[in-house]
PDB file of C-alpha atoms in Angstrom:
ATOM      1  CA  ALA A   1       0.341  -4.049 -17.989  1.00  0.00           C
ATOM      2  CA  GLN A   2      -0.864  -2.319 -14.851  1.00  0.00           C
ATOM      3  CA  LYS A   3       0.586   1.074 -13.940  1.00  0.00           C
ATOM      4  CA  VAL A   4      -0.242   3.897 -11.577  1.00  0.00           C
ATOM      5  CA  THR A   5       1.255   7.328 -12.043  1.00  0.00           C
ATOM      6  CA  GLN A   6       1.254  10.030  -9.434  1.00  0.00           C
ATOM      7  CA  ALA A   7       3.168  12.817 -11.191  1.00  0.00           C
ATOM      8  CA  GLN A   8       3.183  15.208  -8.244  1.00  0.00           C
ATOM      9  CA  THR A   9       6.098  14.263  -6.048  1.00  0.00           C
ATOM     10  CA  GLU A  10       5.511  17.000  -3.429  1.00  0.00           C
ATOM     11  CA  ILE A  11       2.901  19.689  -2.913  1.00  0.00           C
ATOM     12  CA  SER A  12       2.928  22.479  -0.372  1.00  0.00           C
ATOM     13  CA  VAL A  13      -0.132  24.558   0.495  1.00  0.00           C
ATOM     14  CA  VAL A  14      -1.112  26.954   3.128  1.00  0.00           C
ATOM     15  CA  GLU A  15      -3.772  25.920   5.647  1.00  0.00           C
ATOM     16  CA  LYS A  16      -7.370  26.288   4.397  1.00  0.00           C
ATOM     17  CA  GLU A  17      -6.315  26.113   0.750  1.00  0.00           C
ATOM     18  CA  ASP A  18      -7.906  23.420  -1.420  1.00  0.00           C
ATOM     19  CA  VAL A  19      -5.554  20.880  -2.994  1.00  0.00           C
ATOM     20  CA  THR A  20      -5.958  18.147  -5.603  1.00  0.00           C
ATOM     21  CA  LEU A  21      -3.755  15.125  -5.831  1.00  0.00           C
ATOM     22  CA  ASP A  22      -3.660  13.505  -9.259  1.00  0.00           C
ATOM     23  CA  CYS A  23      -3.690   9.767 -10.057  1.00  0.00           C
ATOM     24  CA  VAL A  24      -3.570   8.307 -13.535  1.00  0.00           C
ATOM     25  CA  TYR A  25      -3.780   4.539 -14.073  1.00  0.00           C
ATOM     26  CA  GLU A  26      -3.292   1.990 -16.912  1.00  0.00           C
ATOM     27  CA  THR A  27      -4.988  -1.345 -17.171  1.00  0.00           C
ATOM     28  CA  ARG A  28      -6.318  -3.555 -19.901  1.00  0.00           C
ATOM     29  CA  ASP A  29      -8.976  -5.056 -17.617  1.00  0.00           C
ATOM     30  CA  THR A  30     -12.536  -3.834 -17.694  1.00  0.00           C
ATOM     31  CA  THR A  31     -13.141  -4.691 -14.066  1.00  0.00           C
ATOM     32  CA  TYR A  32     -10.723  -3.195 -11.555  1.00  0.00           C
ATOM     33  CA  TYR A  33     -10.536  -1.339  -8.250  1.00  0.00           C
ATOM     34  CA  LEU A  34      -8.842   1.924  -7.288  1.00  0.00           C
ATOM     35  CA  PHE A  35      -7.777   2.916  -3.802  1.00  0.00           C
ATOM     36  CA  TRP A  36      -6.373   5.873  -1.982  1.00  0.00           C
ATOM     37  CA  TYR A  37      -4.247   5.538   1.160  1.00  0.00           C
ATOM     38  CA  LYS A  38      -2.799   8.093   3.532  1.00  0.00           C
ATOM     39  CA  GLN A  39       0.646   7.529   5.105  1.00  0.00           C
ATOM     40  CA  PRO A  40       1.224   9.870   8.058  1.00  0.00           C
ATOM     41  CA  PRO A  41       4.763  10.253   9.553  1.00  0.00           C
ATOM     42  CA  SER A  42       4.139   7.257  11.791  1.00  0.00           C
ATOM     43  CA  GLY A  43       4.375   5.035   8.693  1.00  0.00           C
ATOM     44  CA  GLU A  44       1.214   3.009   8.645  1.00  0.00           C
ATOM     45  CA  LEU A  45      -0.866   3.275   5.497  1.00  0.00           C
ATOM     46  CA  VAL A  46      -4.438   4.221   6.260  1.00  0.00           C
ATOM     47  CA  PHE A  47      -7.176   3.208   3.791  1.00  0.00           C
ATOM     48  CA  LEU A  48      -9.322   6.173   2.541  1.00  0.00           C
ATOM     49  CA  ILE A  49     -11.489   4.972  -0.257  1.00  0.00           C
ATOM     50  CA  ARG A  50     -12.154   2.114  -2.765  1.00  0.00           C
ATOM     51  CA  ARG A  51     -13.795   2.575  -6.092  1.00  0.00           C
ATOM     52  CA  ASN A  52     -14.701  -0.080  -8.658  1.00  0.00           C
ATOM     53  CA  SER A  53     -14.516   0.527 -12.400  1.00  0.00           C
ATOM     54  CA  PHE A  54     -18.270   0.448 -12.912  1.00  0.00           C
ATOM     55  CA  ASP A  55     -19.004   3.140 -10.452  1.00  0.00           C
ATOM     56  CA  GLU A  56     -18.073   6.602 -11.800  1.00  0.00           C
ATOM     57  CA  GLN A  57     -20.026   8.583  -9.228  1.00  0.00           C
ATOM     58  CA  ASN A  58     -17.889  11.125  -7.437  1.00  0.00           C
ATOM     59  CA  GLU A  59     -17.725  10.696  -3.716  1.00  0.00           C
ATOM     60  CA  ILE A  60     -17.527  13.145  -0.930  1.00  0.00           C
ATOM     61  CA  SER A  61     -16.610  12.437   2.696  1.00  0.00           C
ATOM     62  CA  GLY A  62     -16.297  15.504   4.804  1.00  0.00           C
ATOM     63  CA  ARG A  63     -13.455  17.622   3.479  1.00  0.00           C
ATOM     64  CA  TYR A  64     -12.342  14.813   1.079  1.00  0.00           C
ATOM     65  CA  SER A  65     -13.714  14.195  -2.420  1.00  0.00           C
ATOM     66  CA  TRP A  66     -12.770  11.930  -5.230  1.00  0.00           C
ATOM     67  CA  ASN A  67     -13.248  12.404  -8.960  1.00  0.00           C
ATOM     68  CA  PHE A  68     -13.147   9.167 -11.028  1.00  0.00           C
ATOM     69  CA  GLN A  69     -13.074   9.615 -14.806  1.00  0.00           C
ATOM     70  CA  LYS A  70     -12.674   6.470 -16.898  1.00  0.00           C
ATOM     71  CA  SER A  71     -12.394   8.521 -20.115  1.00  0.00           C
ATOM     72  CA  THR A  72      -9.101   9.934 -18.867  1.00  0.00           C
ATOM     73  CA  SER A  73      -8.090   7.004 -16.613  1.00  0.00           C
ATOM     74  CA  SER A  74      -7.869   9.266 -13.644  1.00  0.00           C
ATOM     75  CA  PHE A  75      -8.924   9.047 -10.057  1.00  0.00           C
ATOM     76  CA  ASN A  76      -8.075  12.383  -8.435  1.00  0.00           C
ATOM     77  CA  PHE A  77      -8.353  13.243  -4.763  1.00  0.00           C
ATOM     78  CA  THR A  78      -9.268  16.715  -3.500  1.00  0.00           C
ATOM     79  CA  ILE A  79      -8.924  18.026   0.012  1.00  0.00           C
ATOM     80  CA  THR A  80     -10.974  21.087   0.725  1.00  0.00           C
ATOM     81  CA  ALA A  81      -9.893  23.653   3.311  1.00  0.00           C
ATOM     82  CA  SER A  82      -6.709  21.735   4.115  1.00  0.00           C
ATOM     83  CA  GLN A  83      -5.448  21.369   7.689  1.00  0.00           C
ATOM     84  CA  VAL A  84      -1.950  20.719   9.092  1.00  0.00           C
ATOM     85  CA  VAL A  85      -3.120  17.191  10.081  1.00  0.00           C
ATOM     86  CA  ASP A  86      -3.566  16.453   6.367  1.00  0.00           C
ATOM     87  CA  SER A  87       0.182  16.555   5.958  1.00  0.00           C
ATOM     88  CA  ALA A  88       1.227  13.032   4.881  1.00  0.00           C
ATOM     89  CA  VAL A  89       2.187  10.954   1.832  1.00  0.00           C
ATOM     90  CA  TYR A  90      -0.828   9.901  -0.244  1.00  0.00           C
ATOM     91  CA  PHE A  91      -0.769   6.773  -2.367  1.00  0.00           C
ATOM     92  CA  CYS A  92      -3.093   5.762  -5.205  1.00  0.00           C
ATOM     93  CA  ALA A  93      -3.313   2.042  -5.972  1.00  0.00           C
ATOM     94  CA  LEU A  94      -4.920  -0.222  -8.611  1.00  0.00           C
ATOM     95  CA  SER A  95      -5.955  -3.869  -8.410  1.00  0.00           C
ATOM     96  CA  GLU A  96      -7.460  -5.897 -11.267  1.00  0.00           C
ATOM     97  CA  SER A  97     -10.461  -8.034 -10.479  1.00  0.00           C
ATOM     98  CA  GLY A  98      -9.585 -11.667  -9.580  1.00  0.00           C
ATOM     99  CA  THR A  99      -6.034 -10.919  -8.630  1.00  0.00           C
ATOM    100  CA  TYR A 100      -4.305 -10.471  -5.318  1.00  0.00           C
ATOM    101  CA  LYS A 101      -1.835  -7.849  -6.494  1.00  0.00           C
ATOM    102  CA  TYR A 102      -2.071  -4.209  -5.843  1.00  0.00           C
ATOM    103  CA  ILE A 103      -0.040  -1.728  -7.852  1.00  0.00           C
ATOM    104  CA  PHE A 104       0.890   1.495  -6.061  1.00  0.00           C
ATOM    105  CA  GLY A 105       1.910   4.838  -7.412  1.00  0.00           C
ATOM    106  CA  THR A 106       5.048   6.526  -6.103  1.00  0.00           C
ATOM    107  CA  GLY A 107       3.015   8.741  -3.743  1.00  0.00           C
ATOM    108  CA  THR A 108       2.527  12.458  -3.327  1.00  0.00           C
ATOM    109  CA  ARG A 109       3.889  14.140  -0.235  1.00  0.00           C
ATOM    110  CA  LEU A 110       1.493  16.912   0.922  1.00  0.00           C
ATOM    111  CA  LYS A 111       2.743  19.577   3.254  1.00  0.00           C
ATOM    112  CA  VAL A 112       0.129  21.857   4.782  1.00  0.00           C
ATOM    113  CA  LEU A 113       1.742  24.899   6.314  1.00  0.00           C
ATOM    114  CA  ALA A 114       0.070  26.764   9.234  1.00  0.00           C
TER     115      ALA A 114
ATOM    116  CA  ASP B   1      -8.855  -4.594  18.446  1.00  0.00           C
ATOM    117  CA  GLY B   2      -8.185  -6.317  15.144  1.00  0.00           C
ATOM    118  CA  GLY B   3      -5.102  -5.397  13.270  1.00  0.00           C
ATOM    119  CA  ILE B   4      -1.647  -6.136  12.032  1.00  0.00           C
ATOM    120  CA  THR B   5       1.399  -6.212  14.245  1.00  0.00           C
ATOM    121  CA  GLN B   6       4.864  -5.876  12.897  1.00  0.00           C
ATOM    122  CA  SER B   7       8.008  -6.319  14.964  1.00  0.00           C
ATOM    123  CA  PRO B   8      10.447  -5.042  15.637  1.00  0.00           C
ATOM    124  CA  LYS B   9       9.933  -1.393  14.788  1.00  0.00           C
ATOM    125  CA  TYR B  10      13.650  -0.931  14.151  1.00  0.00           C
ATOM    126  CA  LEU B  11      16.160  -3.556  13.141  1.00  0.00           C
ATOM    127  CA  PHE B  12      19.880  -3.487  12.401  1.00  0.00           C
ATOM    128  CA  ARG B  13      21.650  -6.033  10.286  1.00  0.00           C
ATOM    129  CA  LYS B  14      25.330  -6.896  10.253  1.00  0.00           C
ATOM    130  CA  GLU B  15      27.121  -7.928   7.084  1.00  0.00           C
ATOM    131  CA  GLY B  16      26.451 -11.557   6.179  1.00  0.00           C
ATOM    132  CA  GLN B  17      23.590 -11.889   8.602  1.00  0.00           C
ATOM    133  CA  ASN B  18      20.023 -13.040   7.971  1.00  0.00           C
ATOM    134  CA  VAL B  19      17.280 -11.232   9.808  1.00  0.00           C
ATOM    135  CA  THR B  20      13.612 -12.045  10.245  1.00  0.00           C
ATOM    136  CA  LEU B  21      10.786  -9.476  10.298  1.00  0.00           C
ATOM    137  CA  SER B  22       7.615 -10.585  12.053  1.00  0.00           C
ATOM    138  CA  CYS B  23       4.068  -9.966  10.820  1.00  0.00           C
ATOM    139  CA  GLU B  24       0.983 -11.159  12.671  1.00  0.00           C
ATOM    140  CA  GLN B  25      -2.696 -10.375  11.902  1.00  0.00           C
ATOM    141  CA  ASN B  26      -5.832 -11.165  13.779  1.00  0.00           C
ATOM    142  CA  LEU B  27      -8.251  -9.939  11.083  1.00  0.00           C
ATOM    143  CA  ASN B  28      -8.881 -13.463   9.711  1.00  0.00           C
ATOM    144  CA  HIS B  29      -7.687 -12.330   6.355  1.00  0.00           C
ATOM    145  CA  ASP B  30      -6.637 -14.884   3.824  1.00  0.00           C
ATOM    146  CA  ALA B  31      -4.045 -12.849   1.873  1.00  0.00           C
ATOM    147  CA  MET B  32      -0.873 -11.357   3.269  1.00  0.00           C
ATOM    148  CA  TYR B  33       1.794  -9.196   1.599  1.00  0.00           C
ATOM    149  CA  TRP B  34       5.236  -7.780   2.128  1.00  0.00           C
ATOM    150  CA  TYR B  35       6.242  -4.476   0.589  1.00  0.00           C
ATOM    151  CA  ARG B  36       9.481  -2.545   0.591  1.00  0.00           C
ATOM    152  CA  GLN B  37       9.409   1.226   0.599  1.00  0.00           C
ATOM    153  CA  ASP B  38      12.281   3.350  -0.446  1.00  0.00           C
ATOM    154  CA  PRO B  39      12.249   7.153  -0.671  1.00  0.00           C
ATOM    155  CA  GLY B  40      10.608   8.324  -3.868  1.00  0.00           C
ATOM    156  CA  GLN B  41       9.811   4.783  -5.104  1.00  0.00           C
ATOM    157  CA  GLY B  42       6.526   4.027  -3.498  1.00  0.00           C
ATOM    158  CA  LEU B  43       5.683   0.492  -2.427  1.00  0.00           C
ATOM    159  CA  ARG B  44       7.213  -2.435  -4.196  1.00  0.00           C
ATOM    160  CA  LEU B  45       5.862  -5.977  -3.717  1.00  0.00           C
ATOM    161  CA  ILE B  46       8.335  -8.586  -2.325  1.00  0.00           C
ATOM    162  CA  TYR B  47       6.134 -11.580  -1.695  1.00  0.00           C
ATOM    163  CA  TYR B  48       2.445 -12.342  -1.206  1.00  0.00           C
ATOM    164  CA  SER B  49       0.447 -15.261   0.001  1.00  0.00           C
ATOM    165  CA  GLN B  50      -3.166 -16.072  -0.730  1.00  0.00           C
ATOM    166  CA  ILE B  51      -3.581 -19.120   1.562  1.00  0.00           C
ATOM    167  CA  VAL B  52      -1.592 -21.073   4.147  1.00  0.00           C
ATOM    168  CA  ASN B  53       1.462 -22.960   2.812  1.00  0.00           C
ATOM    169  CA  ASP B  54       1.360 -21.050  -0.443  1.00  0.00           C
ATOM    170  CA  PHE B  55       3.113 -17.864  -1.604  1.00  0.00           C
ATOM    171  CA  GLN B  56       4.285 -16.137  -4.729  1.00  0.00           C
ATOM    172  CA  LYS B  57       7.175 -13.893  -5.580  1.00  0.00           C
ATOM    173  CA  GLY B  58       6.497 -10.279  -6.189  1.00  0.00           C
ATOM    174  CA  ASP B  59       8.544  -7.872  -8.234  1.00  0.00           C
ATOM    175  CA  ILE B  60      11.623  -7.766  -6.028  1.00  0.00           C
ATOM    176  CA  ALA B  61      11.862 -11.164  -4.293  1.00  0.00           C
ATOM    177  CA  GLU B  62      15.615 -11.721  -4.760  1.00  0.00           C
ATOM    178  CA  GLY B  63      17.396 -11.825  -1.425  1.00  0.00           C
ATOM    179  CA  TYR B  64      14.230 -12.402   0.579  1.00  0.00           C
ATOM    180  CA  SER B  65      12.318 -15.466   1.734  1.00  0.00           C
ATOM    181  CA  VAL B  66       8.957 -16.017   3.484  1.00  0.00           C
ATOM    182  CA  SER B  67       6.858 -18.761   5.011  1.00  0.00           C
ATOM    183  CA  ARG B  68       3.108 -19.085   5.681  1.00  0.00           C
ATOM    184  CA  GLU B  69       2.612 -21.897   8.124  1.00  0.00           C
ATOM    185  CA  LYS B  70      -0.260 -20.243   9.869  1.00  0.00           C
ATOM    186  CA  LYS B  71      -3.002 -18.042   8.609  1.00  0.00           C
ATOM    187  CA  GLU B  72      -2.107 -15.357  11.083  1.00  0.00           C
ATOM    188  CA  SER B  73       1.551 -15.172  10.483  1.00  0.00           C
ATOM    189  CA  PHE B  74       3.745 -14.226   7.485  1.00  0.00           C
ATOM    190  CA  PRO B  75       7.400 -13.662   8.482  1.00  0.00           C
ATOM    191  CA  LEU B  76       9.894 -12.229   6.065  1.00  0.00           C
ATOM    192  CA  THR B  77      13.615 -13.128   6.166  1.00  0.00           C
ATOM    193  CA  VAL B  78      16.056 -10.712   4.672  1.00  0.00           C
ATOM    194  CA  THR B  79      19.034 -12.853   3.714  1.00  0.00           C
ATOM    195  CA  SER B  80      22.645 -11.942   3.231  1.00  0.00           C
ATOM    196  CA  ALA B  81      22.098 -12.177  -0.483  1.00  0.00           C
ATOM    197  CA  GLN B  82      20.126  -8.918  -0.306  1.00  0.00           C
ATOM    198  CA  LYS B  83      22.917  -6.395  -0.775  1.00  0.00           C
ATOM    199  CA  ASN B  84      20.895  -3.328  -0.181  1.00  0.00           C
ATOM    200  CA  PRO B  85      18.422  -4.097   2.507  1.00  0.00           C
ATOM    201  CA  THR B  86      18.122  -0.639   4.120  1.00  0.00           C
ATOM    202  CA  ALA B  87      14.499   0.329   3.702  1.00  0.00           C
ATOM    203  CA  PHE B  88      11.101   0.529   5.391  1.00  0.00           C
ATOM    204  CA  TYR B  89       9.207  -2.745   5.226  1.00  0.00           C
ATOM    205  CA  LEU B  90       5.411  -2.914   5.384  1.00  0.00           C
ATOM    206  CA  CYS B  91       3.261  -5.925   5.930  1.00  0.00           C
ATOM    207  CA  ALA B  92      -0.388  -5.955   4.743  1.00  0.00           C
ATOM    208  CA  SER B  93      -3.390  -8.236   4.642  1.00  0.00           C
ATOM    209  CA  SER B  94      -6.672  -8.324   2.772  1.00  0.00           C
ATOM    210  CA  MET B  95      -9.889 -10.343   2.651  1.00  0.00           C
ATOM    211  CA  ARG B  96     -10.432 -12.778  -0.130  1.00  0.00           C
ATOM    212  CA  ASP B  97     -12.899 -11.616  -2.819  1.00  0.00           C
ATOM    213  CA  ARG B  98     -16.102 -13.457  -1.929  1.00  0.00           C
ATOM    214  CA  GLY B  99     -18.200 -11.811  -4.590  1.00  0.00           C
ATOM    215  CA  ARG B 100     -17.623  -8.329  -3.269  1.00  0.00           C
ATOM    216  CA  GLY B 101     -14.585  -7.463  -5.321  1.00  0.00           C
ATOM    217  CA  ASN B 102     -11.005  -6.718  -4.415  1.00  0.00           C
ATOM    218  CA  GLN B 103     -10.947  -5.455  -0.858  1.00  0.00           C
ATOM    219  CA  PRO B 104      -8.602  -2.752   0.576  1.00  0.00           C
ATOM    220  CA  GLN B 105      -5.403  -3.796   2.275  1.00  0.00           C
ATOM    221  CA  HIS B 106      -4.782  -3.278   5.947  1.00  0.00           C
ATOM    222  CA  PHE B 107      -1.191  -2.290   6.906  1.00  0.00           C
ATOM    223  CA  GLY B 108       1.055  -2.752   9.869  1.00  0.00           C
ATOM    224  CA  ASP B 109       3.210   0.072  11.306  1.00  0.00           C
ATOM    225  CA  GLY B 110       6.263  -1.098   9.445  1.00  0.00           C
ATOM    226  CA  THR B 111       9.837  -2.137  10.303  1.00  0.00           C
ATOM    227  CA  ARG B 112      12.790   0.084   9.484  1.00  0.00           C
ATOM    228  CA  LEU B 113      15.850  -2.045   8.647  1.00  0.00           C
ATOM    229  CA  SER B 114      19.350  -0.535   8.580  1.00  0.00           C
ATOM    230  CA  ILE B 115      22.814  -1.858   8.004  1.00  0.00           C
ATOM    231  CA  LEU B 116      25.395  -1.681  10.802  1.00  0.00           C
TER     232      LEU B 116
END
């Protein structure tokens, strides 16, 4: 069975702090894809990154970085030097190869205080 | 600009009434989806469609119906059988895997449905 767990319901940080959002997944498939999305107050989910199960390289994009570890079934997201505009709900999602279904975690609400 | 358009942004339903939420995409995506979002529960899949004239139930399809007569359109009807319809509804689409693996979904702005 597929499952995505985001244990952190809400995180509050002060601007310029670094923050890590955790994502743990379960799947029996060997080929799968992991995603992170940002949902600002406006409601639309914005795609941030896609990672396939064969690529364990960490990725950095500006202030964002992602740490994928198959050994612990985790795909964590770090924001460096957080800004108020980073305040949003962040979702991690899993999709097994060959399927059209995407399984979402329950999301982590990030509040960045000025 | 390509994207997904959901309408209306806000919708109110009376007891015993069916209401239809619109979702249109011009991204030429094959697959379309409807999700329901409740506070603290993330996104739950209602229905999805991989191609025109075909759709499958998701995890919480009871009380909902869909149609896929055109590639661009995937309307969702919330029927009177859905006793707790108050939620935020999101429509999404994605490209078919053409040897490049599962692609990310693109989302609309959502429709917020409330009971009168």
